[in-house]
Short mmCIF file of C-alpha atoms in Angstrom, two decimals:
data_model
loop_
_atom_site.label_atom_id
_atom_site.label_comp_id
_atom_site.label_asym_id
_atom_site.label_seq_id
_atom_site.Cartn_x
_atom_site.Cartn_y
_atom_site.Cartn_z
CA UNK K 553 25.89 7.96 91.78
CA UNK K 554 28.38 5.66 90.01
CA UNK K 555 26.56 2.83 90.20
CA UNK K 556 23.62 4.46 88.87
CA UNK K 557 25.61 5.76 85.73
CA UNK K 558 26.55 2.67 85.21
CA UNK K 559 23.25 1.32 84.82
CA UNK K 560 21.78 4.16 83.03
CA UNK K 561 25.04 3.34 80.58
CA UNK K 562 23.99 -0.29 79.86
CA UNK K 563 20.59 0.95 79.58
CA UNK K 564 21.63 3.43 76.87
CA UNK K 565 23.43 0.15 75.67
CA UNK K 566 20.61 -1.80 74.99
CA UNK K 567 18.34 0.40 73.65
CA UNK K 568 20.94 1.42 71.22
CA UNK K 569 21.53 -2.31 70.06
CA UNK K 570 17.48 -2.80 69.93
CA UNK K 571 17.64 0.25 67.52
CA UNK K 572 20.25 -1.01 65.39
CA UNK K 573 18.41 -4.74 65.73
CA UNK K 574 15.33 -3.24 64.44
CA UNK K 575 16.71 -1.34 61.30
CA UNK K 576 18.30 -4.26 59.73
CA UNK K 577 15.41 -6.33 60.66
CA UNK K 578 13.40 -3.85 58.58
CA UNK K 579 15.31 -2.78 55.98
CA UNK K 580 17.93 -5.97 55.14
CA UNK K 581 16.77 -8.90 56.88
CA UNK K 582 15.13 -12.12 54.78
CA UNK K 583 11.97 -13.86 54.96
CA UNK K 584 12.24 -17.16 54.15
CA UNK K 585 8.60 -17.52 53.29
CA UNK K 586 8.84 -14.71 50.81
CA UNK K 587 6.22 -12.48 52.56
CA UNK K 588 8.25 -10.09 54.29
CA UNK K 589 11.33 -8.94 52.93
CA UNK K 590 12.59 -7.30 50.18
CA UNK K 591 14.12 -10.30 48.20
CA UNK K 592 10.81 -12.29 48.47
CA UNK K 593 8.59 -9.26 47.04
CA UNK K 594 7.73 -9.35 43.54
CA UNK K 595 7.87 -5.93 41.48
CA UNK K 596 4.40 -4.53 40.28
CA UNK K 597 4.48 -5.10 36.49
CA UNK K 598 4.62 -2.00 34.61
CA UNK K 599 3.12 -0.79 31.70
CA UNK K 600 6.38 -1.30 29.50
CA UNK K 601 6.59 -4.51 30.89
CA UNK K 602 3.05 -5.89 29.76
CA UNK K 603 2.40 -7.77 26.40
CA UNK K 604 0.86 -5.37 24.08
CA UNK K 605 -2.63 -5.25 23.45
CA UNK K 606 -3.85 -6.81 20.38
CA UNK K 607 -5.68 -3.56 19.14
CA UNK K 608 -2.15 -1.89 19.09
CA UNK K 609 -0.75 -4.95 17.17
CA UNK K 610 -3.05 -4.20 14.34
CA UNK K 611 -2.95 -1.03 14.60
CA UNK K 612 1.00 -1.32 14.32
CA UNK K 613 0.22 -3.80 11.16
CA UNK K 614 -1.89 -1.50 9.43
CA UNK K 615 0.35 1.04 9.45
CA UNK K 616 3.38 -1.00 8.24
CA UNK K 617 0.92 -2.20 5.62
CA UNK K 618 0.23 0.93 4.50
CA UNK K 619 3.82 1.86 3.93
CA UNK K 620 4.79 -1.24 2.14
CA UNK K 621 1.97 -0.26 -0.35
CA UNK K 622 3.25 3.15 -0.68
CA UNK K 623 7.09 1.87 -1.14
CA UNK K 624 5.49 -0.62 -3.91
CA UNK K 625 3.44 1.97 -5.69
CA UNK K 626 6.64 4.19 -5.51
CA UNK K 627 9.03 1.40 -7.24
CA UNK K 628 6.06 0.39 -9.82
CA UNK K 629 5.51 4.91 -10.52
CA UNK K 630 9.39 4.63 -10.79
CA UNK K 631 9.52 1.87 -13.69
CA UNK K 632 6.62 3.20 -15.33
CA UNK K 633 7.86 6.55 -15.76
CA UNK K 634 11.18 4.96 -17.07
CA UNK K 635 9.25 3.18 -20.09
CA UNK K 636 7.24 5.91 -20.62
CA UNK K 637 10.77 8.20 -21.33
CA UNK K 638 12.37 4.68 -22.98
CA UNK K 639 9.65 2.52 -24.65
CA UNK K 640 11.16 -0.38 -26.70
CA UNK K 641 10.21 -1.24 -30.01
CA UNK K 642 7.97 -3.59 -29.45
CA UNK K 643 5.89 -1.88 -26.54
CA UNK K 644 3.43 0.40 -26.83
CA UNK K 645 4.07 4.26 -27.71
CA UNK K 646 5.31 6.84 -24.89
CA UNK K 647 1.82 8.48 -25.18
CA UNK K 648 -0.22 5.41 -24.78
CA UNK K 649 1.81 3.93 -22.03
CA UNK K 650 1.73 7.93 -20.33
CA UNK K 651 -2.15 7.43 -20.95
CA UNK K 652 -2.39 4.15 -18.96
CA UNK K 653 0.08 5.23 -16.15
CA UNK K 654 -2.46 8.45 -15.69
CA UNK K 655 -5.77 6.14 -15.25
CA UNK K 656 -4.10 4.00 -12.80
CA UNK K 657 -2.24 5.87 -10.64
CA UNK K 658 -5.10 7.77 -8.99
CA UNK K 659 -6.88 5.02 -7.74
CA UNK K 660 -3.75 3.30 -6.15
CA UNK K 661 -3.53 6.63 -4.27
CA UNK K 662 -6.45 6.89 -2.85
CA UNK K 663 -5.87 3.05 -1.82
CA UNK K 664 -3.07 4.17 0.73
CA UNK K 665 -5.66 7.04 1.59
CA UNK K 666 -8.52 4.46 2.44
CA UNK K 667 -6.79 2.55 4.12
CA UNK K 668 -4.79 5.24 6.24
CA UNK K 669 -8.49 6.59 6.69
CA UNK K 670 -9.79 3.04 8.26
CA UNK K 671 -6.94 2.64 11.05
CA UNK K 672 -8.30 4.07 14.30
CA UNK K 673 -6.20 5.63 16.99
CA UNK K 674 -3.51 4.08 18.52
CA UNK K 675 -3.43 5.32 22.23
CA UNK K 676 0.37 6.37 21.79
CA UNK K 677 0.26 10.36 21.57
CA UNK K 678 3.24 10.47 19.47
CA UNK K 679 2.21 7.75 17.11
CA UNK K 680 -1.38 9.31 16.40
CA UNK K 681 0.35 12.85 15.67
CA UNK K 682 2.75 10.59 12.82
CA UNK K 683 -0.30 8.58 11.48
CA UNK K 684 -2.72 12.30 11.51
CA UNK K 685 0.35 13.76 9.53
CA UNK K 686 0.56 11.19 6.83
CA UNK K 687 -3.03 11.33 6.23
CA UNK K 688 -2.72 15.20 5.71
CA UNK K 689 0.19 14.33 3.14
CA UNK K 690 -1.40 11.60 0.89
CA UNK K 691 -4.86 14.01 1.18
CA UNK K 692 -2.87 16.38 -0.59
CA UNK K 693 -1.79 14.21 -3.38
CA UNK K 694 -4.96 12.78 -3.78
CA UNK K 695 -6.30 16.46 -4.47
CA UNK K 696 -3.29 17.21 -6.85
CA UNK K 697 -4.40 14.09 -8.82
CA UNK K 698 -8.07 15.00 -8.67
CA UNK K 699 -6.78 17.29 -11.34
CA UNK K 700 -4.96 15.30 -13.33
CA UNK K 701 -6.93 13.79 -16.26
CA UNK K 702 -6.44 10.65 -18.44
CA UNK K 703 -7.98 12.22 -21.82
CA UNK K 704 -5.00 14.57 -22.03
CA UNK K 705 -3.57 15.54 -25.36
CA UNK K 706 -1.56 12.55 -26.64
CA UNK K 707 1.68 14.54 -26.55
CA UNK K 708 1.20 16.12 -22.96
CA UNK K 709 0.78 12.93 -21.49
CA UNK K 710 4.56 11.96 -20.98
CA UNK K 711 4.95 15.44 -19.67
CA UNK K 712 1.42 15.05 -17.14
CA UNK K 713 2.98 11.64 -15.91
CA UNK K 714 6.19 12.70 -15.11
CA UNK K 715 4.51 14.95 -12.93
CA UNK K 716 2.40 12.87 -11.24
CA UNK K 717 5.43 10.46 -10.59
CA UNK K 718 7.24 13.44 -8.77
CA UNK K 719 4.30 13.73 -6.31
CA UNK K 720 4.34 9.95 -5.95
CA UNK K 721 7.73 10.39 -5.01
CA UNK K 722 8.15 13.07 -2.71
CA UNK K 723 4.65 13.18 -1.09
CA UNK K 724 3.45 9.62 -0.80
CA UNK K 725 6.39 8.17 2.01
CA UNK K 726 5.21 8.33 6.03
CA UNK K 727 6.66 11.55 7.70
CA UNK K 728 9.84 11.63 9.75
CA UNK K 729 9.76 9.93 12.71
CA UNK K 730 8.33 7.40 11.28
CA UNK K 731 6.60 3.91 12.83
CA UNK K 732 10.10 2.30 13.35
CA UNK K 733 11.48 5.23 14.51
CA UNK K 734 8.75 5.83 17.68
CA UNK K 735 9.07 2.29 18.55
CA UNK K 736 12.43 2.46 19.28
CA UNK K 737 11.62 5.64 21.99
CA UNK K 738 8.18 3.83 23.27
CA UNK K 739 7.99 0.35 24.65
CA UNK K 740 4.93 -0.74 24.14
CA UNK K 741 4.77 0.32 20.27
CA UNK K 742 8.22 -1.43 20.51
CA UNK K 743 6.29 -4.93 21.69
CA UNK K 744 3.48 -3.91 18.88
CA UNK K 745 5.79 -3.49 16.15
CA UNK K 746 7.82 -6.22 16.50
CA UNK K 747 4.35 -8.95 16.74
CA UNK K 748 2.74 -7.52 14.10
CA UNK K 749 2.92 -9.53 10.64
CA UNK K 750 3.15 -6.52 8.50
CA UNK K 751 6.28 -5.23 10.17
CA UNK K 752 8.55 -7.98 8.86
CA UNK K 753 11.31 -7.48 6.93
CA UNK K 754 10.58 -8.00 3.46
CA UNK K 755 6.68 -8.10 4.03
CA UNK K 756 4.75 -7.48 1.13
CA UNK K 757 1.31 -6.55 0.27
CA UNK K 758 -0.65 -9.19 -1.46
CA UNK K 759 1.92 -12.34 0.24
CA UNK K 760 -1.12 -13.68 2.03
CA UNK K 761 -2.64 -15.33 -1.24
CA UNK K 762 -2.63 -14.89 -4.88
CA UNK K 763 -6.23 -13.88 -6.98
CA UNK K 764 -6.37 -13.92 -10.62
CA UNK K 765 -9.04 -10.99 -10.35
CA UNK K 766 -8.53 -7.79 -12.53
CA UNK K 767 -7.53 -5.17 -9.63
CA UNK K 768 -10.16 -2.63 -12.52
CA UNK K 769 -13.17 -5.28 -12.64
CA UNK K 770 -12.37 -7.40 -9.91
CA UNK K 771 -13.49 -10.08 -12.12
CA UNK K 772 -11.31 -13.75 -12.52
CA UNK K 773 -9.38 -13.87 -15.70
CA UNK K 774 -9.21 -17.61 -16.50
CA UNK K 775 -7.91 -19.48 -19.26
CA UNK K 776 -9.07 -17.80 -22.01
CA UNK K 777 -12.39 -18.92 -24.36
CA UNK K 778 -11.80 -19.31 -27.45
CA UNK K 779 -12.54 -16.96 -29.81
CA UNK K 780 -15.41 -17.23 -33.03
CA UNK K 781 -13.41 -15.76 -35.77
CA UNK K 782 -9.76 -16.57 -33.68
CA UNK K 783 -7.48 -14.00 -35.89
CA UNK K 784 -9.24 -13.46 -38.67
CA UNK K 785 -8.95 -9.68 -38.77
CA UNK K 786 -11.09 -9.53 -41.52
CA UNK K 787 -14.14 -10.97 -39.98
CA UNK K 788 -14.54 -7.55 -38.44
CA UNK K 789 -15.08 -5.82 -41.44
CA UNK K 790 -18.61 -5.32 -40.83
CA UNK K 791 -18.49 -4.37 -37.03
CA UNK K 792 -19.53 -8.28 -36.03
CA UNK K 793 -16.97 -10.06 -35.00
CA UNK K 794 -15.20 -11.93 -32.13
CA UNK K 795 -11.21 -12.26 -32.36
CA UNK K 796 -8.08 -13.08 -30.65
CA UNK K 797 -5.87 -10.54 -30.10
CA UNK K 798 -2.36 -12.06 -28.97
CA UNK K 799 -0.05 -8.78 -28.52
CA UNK K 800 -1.11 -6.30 -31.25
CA UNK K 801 -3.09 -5.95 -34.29
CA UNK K 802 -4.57 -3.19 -36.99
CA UNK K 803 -7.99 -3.62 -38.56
CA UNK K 804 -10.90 -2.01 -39.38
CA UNK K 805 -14.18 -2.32 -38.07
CA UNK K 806 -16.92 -0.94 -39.21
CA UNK K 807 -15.31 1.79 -40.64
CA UNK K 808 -13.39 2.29 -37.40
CA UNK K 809 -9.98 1.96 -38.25
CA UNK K 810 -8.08 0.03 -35.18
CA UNK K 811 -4.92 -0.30 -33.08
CA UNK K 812 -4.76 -2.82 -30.49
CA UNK K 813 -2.31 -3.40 -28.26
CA UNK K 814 -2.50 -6.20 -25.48
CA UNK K 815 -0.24 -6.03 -22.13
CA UNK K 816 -0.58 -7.77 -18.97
CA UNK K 817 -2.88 -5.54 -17.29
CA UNK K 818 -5.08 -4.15 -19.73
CA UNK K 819 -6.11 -3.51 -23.63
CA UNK K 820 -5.20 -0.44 -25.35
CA UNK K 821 -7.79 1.02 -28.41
CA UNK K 822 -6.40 3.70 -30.47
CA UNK K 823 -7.64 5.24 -33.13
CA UNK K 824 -6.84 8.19 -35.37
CA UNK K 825 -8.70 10.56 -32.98
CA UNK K 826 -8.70 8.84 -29.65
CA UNK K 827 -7.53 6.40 -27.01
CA UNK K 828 -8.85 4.36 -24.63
CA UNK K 829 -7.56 1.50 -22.03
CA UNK K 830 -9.57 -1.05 -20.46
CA UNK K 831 -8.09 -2.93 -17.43
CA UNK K 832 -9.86 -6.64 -17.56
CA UNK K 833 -13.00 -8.80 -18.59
CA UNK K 834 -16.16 -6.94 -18.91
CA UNK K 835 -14.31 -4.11 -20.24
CA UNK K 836 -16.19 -1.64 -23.07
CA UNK K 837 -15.23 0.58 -25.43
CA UNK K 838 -17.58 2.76 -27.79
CA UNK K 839 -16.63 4.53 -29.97
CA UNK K 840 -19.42 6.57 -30.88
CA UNK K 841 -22.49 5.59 -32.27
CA UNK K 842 -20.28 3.26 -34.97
CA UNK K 843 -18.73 0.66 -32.70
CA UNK K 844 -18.38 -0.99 -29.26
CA UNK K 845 -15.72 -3.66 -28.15
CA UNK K 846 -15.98 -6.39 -25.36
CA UNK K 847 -12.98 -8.07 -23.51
CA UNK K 848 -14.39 -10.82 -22.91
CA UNK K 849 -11.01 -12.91 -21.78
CA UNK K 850 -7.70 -11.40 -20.97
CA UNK K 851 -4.60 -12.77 -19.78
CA UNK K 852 -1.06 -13.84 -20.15
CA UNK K 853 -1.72 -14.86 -23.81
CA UNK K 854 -3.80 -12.11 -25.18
CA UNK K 855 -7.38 -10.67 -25.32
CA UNK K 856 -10.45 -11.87 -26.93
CA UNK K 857 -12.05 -8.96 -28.06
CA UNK K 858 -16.07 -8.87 -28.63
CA UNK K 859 -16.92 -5.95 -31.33
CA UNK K 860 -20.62 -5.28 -32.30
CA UNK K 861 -22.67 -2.22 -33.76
CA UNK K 862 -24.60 -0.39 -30.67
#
């Protein structure tokens, strides 16, 4: 009976080392091929891991395009507004300034909205919610402005600007979180934001290249032709007449009596009763049945302004 305790006791031995043997060999032991143990394996990439795709790239560009435009629009409404309340004396009035600011603006609105419009979904949950939001927002102030007209009374339209400025302001900017803001909480808008272009610091609409076009006309500027009667006012007397207009003038033409002022992006008309603004060649005024003017060059230098009898 001893003897056979002592076998069953080395027995018990070895089966108890084989055990031990065969948990290291499975859990710790190495593989020097690489195939078998857990310091040869290689992880299974993950989705945070992978590059991004290049539809989220431009998705992530778009939208960082589309806030640049809105911080630009917002530092342009800003400077605006401030001449309008502080013309100098050799700009044009508060009320024709006010007048130009309220033809513009809509349209760069409902740029940002276009554009928001044309970016597709993104695939990140959170991000689509943010980008579905700031549509909502700039919808808004595109309907507010649908409202707002240009041929306001002369001495509302400080007044009508300021307001649209506030909505400019307040309503325009992406809602909080914003882009940066979800990319720091998801990885692979992280990858996206940081590839794309348009998310650079100090990125700017309009840094790929440089037009000359009239952003009204969309028609090239060019040196300016020279003009038949250059600035002899006078000419115009009898509604005929094609003159240089360098920053501004007073005439009359064809019994219309005329105030013209030229700025960079666009010619100012007034007359006792009325005021118009046209932003680049091609341009036309009428004024009733009595007179219609041309621009038929515009730039840095001045107009030259076509006038003829309809």
């Amino acid at each position: 009976m001893a003897a056979w305790r002592g076998v069953t006791s080395v027995v018990a031995g070895m089966v108890a080392a084989g055990l031990v043997w065969g948990v290291v060999g499975c859990g710790g032991g190495t593989d020097e091929s690489g195939g078998g143990g857990a310091q040869g394996r290689k992880a299974p990439a993950t989705a945070s891991s992978r590059a991004p795709s290049g539809e989220l790239v431009r998705w992530a560009g778009g939208v960082c395009a589309s806030a640049a435009e809105v911080e630009e629009l917002r530092t342009q409404s800003a400077e605006e507004l401030k001449k309008i309340r502080e013309p100098g004396e050799s700009a044009l009035s508060s009320q024709a300034q006010a007048i130009g600011y309220l033809a513009r603006t809509p349209s760069r609105v409902r740029s940002v909205e276009s554009d928001l419009t044309g970016l597709g979904p993104s695939g990140v949950p959170a991000a689509d919610r943010m980008l579905d939001a700031w549509r909502k927002k700039v919808k808004g102030v595109v309907s507010e402005l649908d409202g707002v007209s240009p041929a306001v009374d002369l001495e509302q339209a400080p007044g009508s600007a300021a307001e649209v400025d506030a909505l400019v302001q307040g309503s325009l900017a992406p809602p909080d979180p914003d882009l940066p803001a979800l990319a720091k909480k998801d990885a692979r808008l992280a990858a996206a934001y940081k590839r794309a272009e348009q998310c650079a610091p100090g990125w700017r609409p309009g840094r790929e290249g440089t037009s000359t076009a009239s952003p009204e006309s969309g028609t090239t500027t060019g040196p300016l032709p020279e003009a038949a009667n250059g600035k002899d006012y006078a000419a115009c007397s009898d509604g005929s007449c094609e003159v240089l207009v360098a920053s501004t003038a007073d005439f009359t033409a064809n019994g219309v009596d005329l105030h013209i002022s030229v700025a960079d992006d666009y010619v100012t008309f007034r007359t006792p009763g009325t005021l118009m603004q046209l932003g680049g060649v091609g341009g036309e005024a009428g004024f009733g049945d009595t007179l219609k003017a041309v621009v038929v060059g515009h730039d840095e230098d001045g107009a030259v302004l076509k006038f003829s009898k309809p």
